[in-house]
Amino acid sequence: MITIDTREGEALVFQRSGRTDLPEKLLRNAVATRPSRYRGPRRRTGFVLHCWNTEFGDVVLAHTVAGEMGMTFPTHALLRELSEGAASLAVVAADYSGINGPNIEAVDAAGPDQHYGINWRELERVLGMPAPYWHWNLRDPELMMNWRPGAPQQHVPVVVVPDPAPLLRLAAEEPDGSHAAIAALSLAREAMWDTAEDAHREITEHVDTMDAPDSIAVAARPLLPHRPEPVAEEILRDGWRTILSRTDILAAQCAQVADIHGASRFFPGLHKVTVDLGCEQATTWASRLLPSPRTALAAPLDVAEGDFLVDPLTDMPAVRIGGGTIETVAPQRLPAHSPLAALTIGRGSVWVTCEDGTVFVAPQVASGYTYGYAGGGPTALARLIDLLLKDITNPAPGHTAQRPPAGLGYATEVGWKGRTPPFTLTRAELEALRDA
């Protein structure tokens, strides 16, 4: 007999089964002949467990907790870790299987160390009652621990991962009407709305339409917030520029949350570029860098301490990493007022020289710029050239299927193959390639 302490300090007693007549794949094939007894919930790091004592031994249903544990398949080791002595462990997955609703994977202590799928009707036949279900984004451990068989369904706030709390804190601390507050609050509202809407849709489409809806106890449904109102892009860009220029921890936390929730499209810069000072354009650019504290915009540099700098023309951060190398963040668009005069392909970086002589790290949104083969890097470089020839302030090309002009595409994929960086092409040469 094994005793396991619960969160409240009480004891749950689990009888180690000595039976040898249990069916293979117990939770799929067994049918109870008498009611099981619900033993209560338990909390483990990454999981909330609900336990029953059945005539076949103890059965444990596990929901992973959003933000603590990703999708996990049951194994003998996990069964022993979560509930030593139990006959079976079932883990609710985050995906669905047609008319069977949310997927469940199970493993039996007396069977092979290999998980197998079951459905909610099969689980009900073993437990003698519907088992509870929480959508991935409704898994609030405190609320889950309060569930009991027969409990009424609740409408609950969604669990947003990562938590938008830093955004709400920053918005609350900013003056009323500030663009930083508007940007932070707008993103928090969008994250809450998108998460709630997705949860509502998935429950409606995949759970409510199950073949056996009475076999599952949907413990919670999302509380739908007010649909957020659209905010002008100019306000969001200015707001995030203000937030990312700050040096405090809260701003850095907001930047991290915003990047994951998709607001980085409003950042002034996002991607790290490694600058080799072995070309004239890089040296010219580096000569204007000024000492600066580390700002939230420096997060892509992955350096907590060092010789931090800033480009005073773009406000992009940089840091010296030794060996004649600087890491910086590429702007998403240039603040230049002078047209493109030349483009230089360096080692790991691309340089834009304007007609007034100002040199910039090329704007970048998606992956890096490369050449000499057919792929995303050469295509992005060709599209960048085309955009900058049209307007030096155009944003960098993003992740789209749009093809560049054929002449530029051929140059970046084939024509420049074998060329050694750094090399420079004038505006006239680039226009000739574009128009070829």
XYZ file of C-alpha atoms in Angstrom:
436
model
C 0.000 0.000 0.000
C 1.310 3.455 -0.966
C 0.443 6.748 0.710
C 0.695 10.002 -1.251
C 0.264 13.410 0.382
C -2.126 15.860 -1.225
C -1.684 19.623 -1.393
C -3.723 20.039 1.804
C -1.634 17.529 3.705
C -4.313 14.826 3.672
C -3.437 11.348 2.526
C -4.694 9.424 -0.453
C -4.154 5.674 -0.285
C -3.566 3.785 -3.478
C -3.656 0.001 -3.547
C -1.001 -1.487 -5.792
C -2.856 -3.891 -8.014
C -1.723 -7.507 -7.927
C -4.233 -8.661 -10.523
C -3.074 -10.477 -13.599
C -6.439 -10.691 -15.365
C -6.581 -7.046 -16.467
C -7.340 -6.634 -20.166
C -4.673 -5.411 -22.544
C -4.992 -1.647 -23.107
C -7.075 -1.364 -19.997
C -8.714 2.004 -20.613
C -9.744 1.031 -24.124
C -11.136 -2.434 -23.444
C -12.265 -2.640 -19.807
C -15.918 -2.182 -18.792
C -16.704 -1.506 -15.135
C -19.318 -3.655 -13.400
C -19.595 -1.390 -10.370
C -19.198 2.324 -9.751
C -15.743 3.782 -9.238
C -14.916 6.222 -6.463
C -13.545 9.664 -7.226
C -10.451 10.191 -5.081
C -9.988 13.891 -5.783
C -7.536 16.177 -7.562
C -3.795 16.501 -7.141
C -1.283 19.063 -8.310
C 2.105 18.229 -9.746
C 4.486 20.592 -11.516
C 3.134 20.879 -15.035
C -0.012 18.846 -14.351
C -3.385 18.743 -12.639
C -4.460 15.167 -11.899
C -7.922 13.737 -11.252
C -7.945 10.298 -9.666
C -10.471 7.463 -9.432
C -10.381 4.155 -7.604
C -11.885 1.613 -9.993
C -12.327 -2.139 -9.793
C -9.248 -2.362 -12.040
C -7.054 -0.213 -9.802
C -6.448 3.502 -9.631
C -6.913 5.479 -12.842
C -5.407 8.965 -13.198
C -6.475 11.567 -15.758
C -3.839 14.260 -16.324
C -4.178 17.673 -17.942
C -0.938 19.492 -18.679
C -0.887 23.100 -17.470
C -0.390 25.820 -20.058
C 2.836 27.719 -19.454
C 4.337 24.913 -17.353
C 4.329 21.835 -19.580
C 3.936 21.240 -23.299
C 2.252 18.271 -24.878
C 3.427 15.114 -23.117
C 2.800 11.460 -23.913
C 2.340 9.049 -20.990
C 5.095 6.590 -20.162
C 5.805 4.206 -17.300
C 8.277 6.723 -15.897
C 5.681 9.519 -15.976
C 3.092 7.232 -14.379
C 5.479 6.442 -11.514
C 6.389 10.122 -11.150
C 2.808 11.356 -11.045
C 1.043 8.485 -9.304
C 3.124 5.530 -8.181
C 0.923 2.437 -7.894
C -1.812 3.541 -10.283
C -3.048 1.024 -12.829
C -3.338 3.513 -15.707
C -2.430 7.075 -16.591
C -4.327 9.007 -19.266
C -3.081 12.368 -20.576
C -5.445 14.744 -22.360
C -3.850 16.060 -25.544
C -4.240 19.544 -27.023
C -5.460 18.270 -30.394
C -8.600 16.547 -31.625
C -9.650 13.458 -33.536
C -12.787 13.930 -35.583
C -15.971 12.681 -33.924
C -14.004 11.469 -30.882
C -13.205 14.994 -29.726
C -10.057 15.797 -27.732
C -7.416 13.108 -28.015
C -6.359 11.091 -24.983
C -3.206 8.981 -24.751
C -2.900 6.304 -22.058
C -0.387 3.861 -20.616
C -0.932 0.920 -18.261
C 1.405 -0.035 -15.444
C 0.934 -3.727 -16.252
C 1.320 -3.284 -20.007
C 4.152 -2.342 -22.346
C 5.808 1.066 -21.996
C 3.948 2.324 -25.032
C 1.069 4.787 -25.052
C -2.175 4.073 -26.867
C -5.124 6.233 -27.823
C -8.523 6.088 -26.189
C -11.725 8.089 -26.510
C -13.992 9.640 -23.895
C -16.689 6.968 -24.227
C -14.137 4.256 -23.461
C -12.863 6.210 -20.458
C -16.430 6.647 -19.187
C -16.977 2.877 -19.376
C -14.045 2.373 -17.006
C -14.845 5.225 -14.593
C -18.606 4.863 -14.632
C -18.959 8.625 -15.105
C -17.917 11.337 -17.600
C -14.375 12.601 -17.040
C -13.679 16.348 -16.955
C -12.148 18.250 -19.849
C -10.450 21.629 -19.965
C -9.371 23.256 -23.202
C -5.638 24.004 -23.302
C -6.214 27.734 -22.732
C -8.707 27.225 -19.897
C -6.401 25.231 -17.653
C -6.264 27.381 -14.545
C -4.848 25.000 -11.907
C -6.764 26.576 -9.030
C -10.106 26.208 -10.812
C -9.241 22.705 -11.991
C -8.425 21.627 -8.435
C -11.920 22.704 -7.357
C -13.722 20.406 -9.796
C -15.827 17.506 -8.517
C -18.076 15.072 -10.413
C -21.368 16.738 -11.226
C -19.948 20.261 -10.832
C -21.695 22.864 -13.015
C -19.877 24.137 -16.077
C -18.091 27.454 -15.562
C -17.285 30.372 -17.853
C -13.725 31.377 -17.039
C -11.083 33.847 -18.275
C -8.678 32.292 -20.730
C -5.106 31.480 -19.798
C -2.934 33.491 -22.198
C 0.627 32.269 -22.759
C 2.823 34.161 -22.292
C 0.950 36.096 -19.642
C 0.163 39.670 -20.797
C 0.495 40.960 -17.207
C 3.629 43.045 -18.026
C 1.691 44.812 -20.780
C -1.165 45.661 -18.418
C 1.261 46.854 -15.755
C 3.068 49.140 -18.177
C -0.205 50.520 -19.563
C -1.439 51.242 -16.040
C 1.756 53.083 -15.113
C 1.849 55.266 -18.255
C 0.061 58.632 -18.461
C -3.448 58.527 -19.907
C -3.405 58.685 -23.673
C 0.283 57.870 -24.105
C 1.075 55.891 -27.236
C 3.091 53.425 -25.157
C 0.038 52.684 -22.987
C -2.187 52.367 -26.058
C 0.237 49.940 -27.743
C 0.645 47.755 -24.649
C -3.069 47.654 -23.829
C -4.005 47.009 -27.451
C -1.739 43.971 -27.597
C -3.014 42.617 -24.268
C -6.600 42.918 -25.488
C -5.771 41.285 -28.828
C -4.019 38.370 -27.108
C -6.960 37.816 -24.753
C -9.524 38.090 -27.534
C -7.654 35.818 -29.953
C -7.089 33.175 -27.275
C -10.719 33.253 -26.104
C -12.096 33.191 -29.633
C -9.863 30.239 -30.570
C -10.891 28.304 -27.465
C -14.585 28.994 -28.099
C -14.292 27.932 -31.731
C -12.370 24.744 -30.968
C -14.800 23.645 -28.252
C -17.762 24.374 -30.531
C -16.262 22.592 -33.534
C -14.489 19.648 -31.912
C -16.146 18.975 -28.556
C -19.791 19.939 -28.931
C -19.990 17.887 -32.156
C -18.511 14.719 -30.634
C -20.123 11.367 -31.349
C -20.674 10.858 -27.600
C -20.980 14.339 -26.004
C -22.517 12.890 -22.813
C -19.278 10.984 -22.149
C -17.252 14.145 -21.536
C -17.789 16.720 -18.784
C -16.783 20.039 -20.350
C -15.731 21.741 -17.135
C -15.227 25.234 -18.529
C -15.934 27.479 -21.475
C -14.131 30.734 -22.259
C -15.412 34.056 -21.032
C -15.368 36.108 -24.233
C -13.966 39.615 -23.698
C -14.980 42.690 -25.652
C -13.610 42.577 -29.187
C -10.709 45.087 -29.284
C -11.059 48.181 -31.405
C -8.434 48.714 -34.151
C -5.617 51.167 -33.433
C -3.800 53.184 -36.092
C -0.505 51.612 -37.141
C 1.320 54.912 -36.656
C 0.282 55.009 -32.996
C 1.346 51.407 -32.426
C 4.740 51.979 -34.072
C 5.351 55.102 -32.012
C 4.195 53.363 -28.849
C 6.505 50.413 -29.305
C 9.391 52.693 -30.236
C 8.875 54.458 -26.889
C 8.643 51.204 -24.929
C 11.687 49.661 -26.588
C 13.819 52.752 -25.944
C 13.455 52.180 -22.192
C 16.136 50.495 -20.089
C 13.971 48.994 -17.316
C 13.038 45.357 -16.773
C 9.312 45.941 -17.320
C 9.948 47.254 -20.824
C 12.169 44.238 -21.572
C 9.406 41.903 -20.353
C 6.895 43.689 -22.566
C 9.209 43.312 -25.560
C 9.502 39.581 -24.981
C 5.751 39.129 -24.605
C 5.050 41.303 -27.637
C 7.453 39.367 -29.834
C 5.741 36.062 -29.017
C 2.256 37.514 -29.494
C 3.114 38.882 -32.935
C 3.478 42.603 -32.280
C 7.107 42.689 -33.436
C 5.863 43.926 -36.819
C 5.487 47.283 -35.078
C 9.015 47.255 -33.622
C 11.542 49.657 -35.136
C 13.936 46.700 -35.421
C 13.917 42.983 -34.679
C 16.647 40.882 -36.307
C 20.249 40.634 -35.198
C 22.956 41.360 -37.765
C 26.628 40.533 -37.242
C 28.823 43.264 -38.708
C 32.305 42.460 -39.999
C 34.268 45.705 -39.967
C 36.368 44.535 -42.895
C 34.544 46.685 -45.445
C 34.513 50.457 -45.897
C 30.742 50.824 -45.431
C 30.792 48.969 -42.099
C 33.638 51.133 -40.835
C 31.790 54.297 -41.873
C 28.666 53.145 -40.068
C 30.561 52.114 -36.931
C 32.293 55.498 -36.707
C 29.033 57.254 -35.815
C 27.948 54.849 -33.048
C 27.641 56.395 -29.593
C 27.820 54.847 -26.105
C 24.382 53.902 -24.805
C 22.721 51.987 -21.973
C 21.136 48.663 -22.879
C 17.555 49.231 -24.029
C 14.681 46.781 -24.450
C 15.287 46.899 -28.206
C 18.631 45.146 -27.624
C 16.912 41.858 -26.701
C 17.792 40.162 -30.048
C 21.492 40.688 -29.275
C 21.318 38.101 -26.458
C 23.904 39.993 -24.410
C 23.095 41.210 -20.899
C 26.278 43.197 -20.370
C 28.902 44.699 -22.629
C 30.014 47.757 -24.559
C 26.580 48.883 -25.745
C 26.230 51.488 -28.470
C 23.477 53.124 -30.470
C 23.187 54.348 -34.044
C 21.963 57.934 -33.544
C 20.287 57.988 -36.968
C 18.136 54.866 -36.513
C 18.200 54.388 -32.702
C 19.227 50.766 -33.319
C 21.333 49.249 -30.506
C 24.704 47.590 -31.034
C 27.343 45.864 -28.930
C 31.021 45.177 -29.513
C 31.755 41.469 -29.185
C 35.483 41.553 -29.958
C 37.575 40.418 -32.887
C 36.628 43.435 -34.983
C 32.948 42.463 -34.871
C 29.838 44.329 -33.812
C 26.357 42.928 -33.415
C 23.430 45.226 -34.099
C 19.703 45.160 -34.755
C 18.609 45.871 -38.316
C 15.918 48.539 -38.713
C 12.664 47.476 -40.333
C 12.758 50.642 -42.453
C 15.239 53.479 -42.989
C 14.783 57.087 -41.851
C 16.712 58.344 -44.871
C 15.630 61.278 -47.021
C 18.157 60.718 -49.790
C 17.676 58.087 -52.553
C 19.646 54.864 -52.842
C 23.049 55.375 -54.454
C 24.662 51.950 -53.992
C 24.222 48.578 -52.294
C 27.113 46.659 -50.755
C 26.987 42.935 -50.013
C 29.206 42.334 -47.013
C 30.028 39.268 -44.932
C 26.790 38.609 -43.056
C 25.393 42.089 -43.669
C 24.051 44.267 -46.462
C 24.775 48.001 -46.640
C 22.772 50.837 -48.156
C 24.576 53.992 -49.238
C 22.409 57.024 -49.966
C 23.163 59.798 -52.455
C 24.057 62.116 -49.544
C 26.746 59.620 -48.470
C 24.931 58.234 -45.381
C 25.444 54.512 -44.825
C 22.838 52.257 -43.186
C 22.528 48.624 -42.280
C 19.928 47.380 -44.761
C 16.392 47.128 -43.365
C 15.354 43.607 -42.509
C 12.143 41.922 -41.339
C 12.413 38.251 -42.196
C 15.430 35.962 -42.546
C 18.859 37.168 -43.638
C 19.934 38.173 -47.116
C 22.048 35.731 -49.112
C 22.891 35.039 -52.756
C 24.180 32.341 -55.106
C 21.361 29.780 -54.965
C 17.593 29.483 -55.403
C 16.009 30.109 -52.025
C 14.421 32.508 -49.572
C 17.566 34.538 -48.832
C 18.337 35.481 -52.463
C 14.639 36.167 -53.135
C 14.447 38.478 -50.120
C 17.594 40.320 -51.249
C 16.182 40.851 -54.740
C 12.894 42.140 -53.323
C 14.773 44.467 -50.940
C 16.691 46.018 -53.849
C 13.492 46.533 -55.825
C 11.755 48.179 -52.847
C 14.665 50.516 -52.063
C 14.990 51.571 -55.691
C 11.339 52.647 -55.584
C 11.522 54.386 -52.201
C 14.405 54.370 -49.727
C 11.910 54.431 -46.829
C 10.006 51.311 -47.912
C 9.850 48.647 -45.194
C 11.946 45.534 -45.641
C 10.296 42.598 -47.434
C 8.441 40.177 -45.179
C 7.414 36.549 -45.450
C 5.413 36.569 -48.698
C 5.333 34.570 -51.889
C 5.738 37.709 -54.008
C 8.455 37.320 -56.604
C 10.989 40.091 -57.384
C 11.634 41.391 -60.910
C 13.127 38.594 -62.966
C 16.434 40.369 -63.604
C 17.105 40.981 -59.922
C 16.004 37.442 -59.037
C 18.445 36.008 -61.581
C 21.270 38.198 -60.293
C 20.885 37.163 -56.647
C 20.333 33.487 -57.417
C 22.724 32.931 -60.322
C 24.513 36.050 -61.532
C 26.421 36.785 -58.311
C 27.236 33.172 -57.562
C 30.904 32.819 -56.751
C 31.474 36.510 -55.998
C 33.429 37.207 -52.817
C 32.068 39.811 -50.401
C 32.288 42.664 -49.934
C 31.229 43.912 -53.374
C 29.218 46.988 -54.349
C 26.681 47.717 -57.073
C 25.697 51.237 -58.041
C 22.127 52.388 -58.484
C 22.576 52.369 -62.256
C 23.776 48.763 -62.171
C 20.869 47.712 -59.929
C 18.313 49.469 -62.141
C 19.774 47.747 -65.196
C 19.388 44.363 -63.517
C 15.831 45.198 -62.444
C 14.853 46.230 -65.955
C 16.621 43.375 -67.728
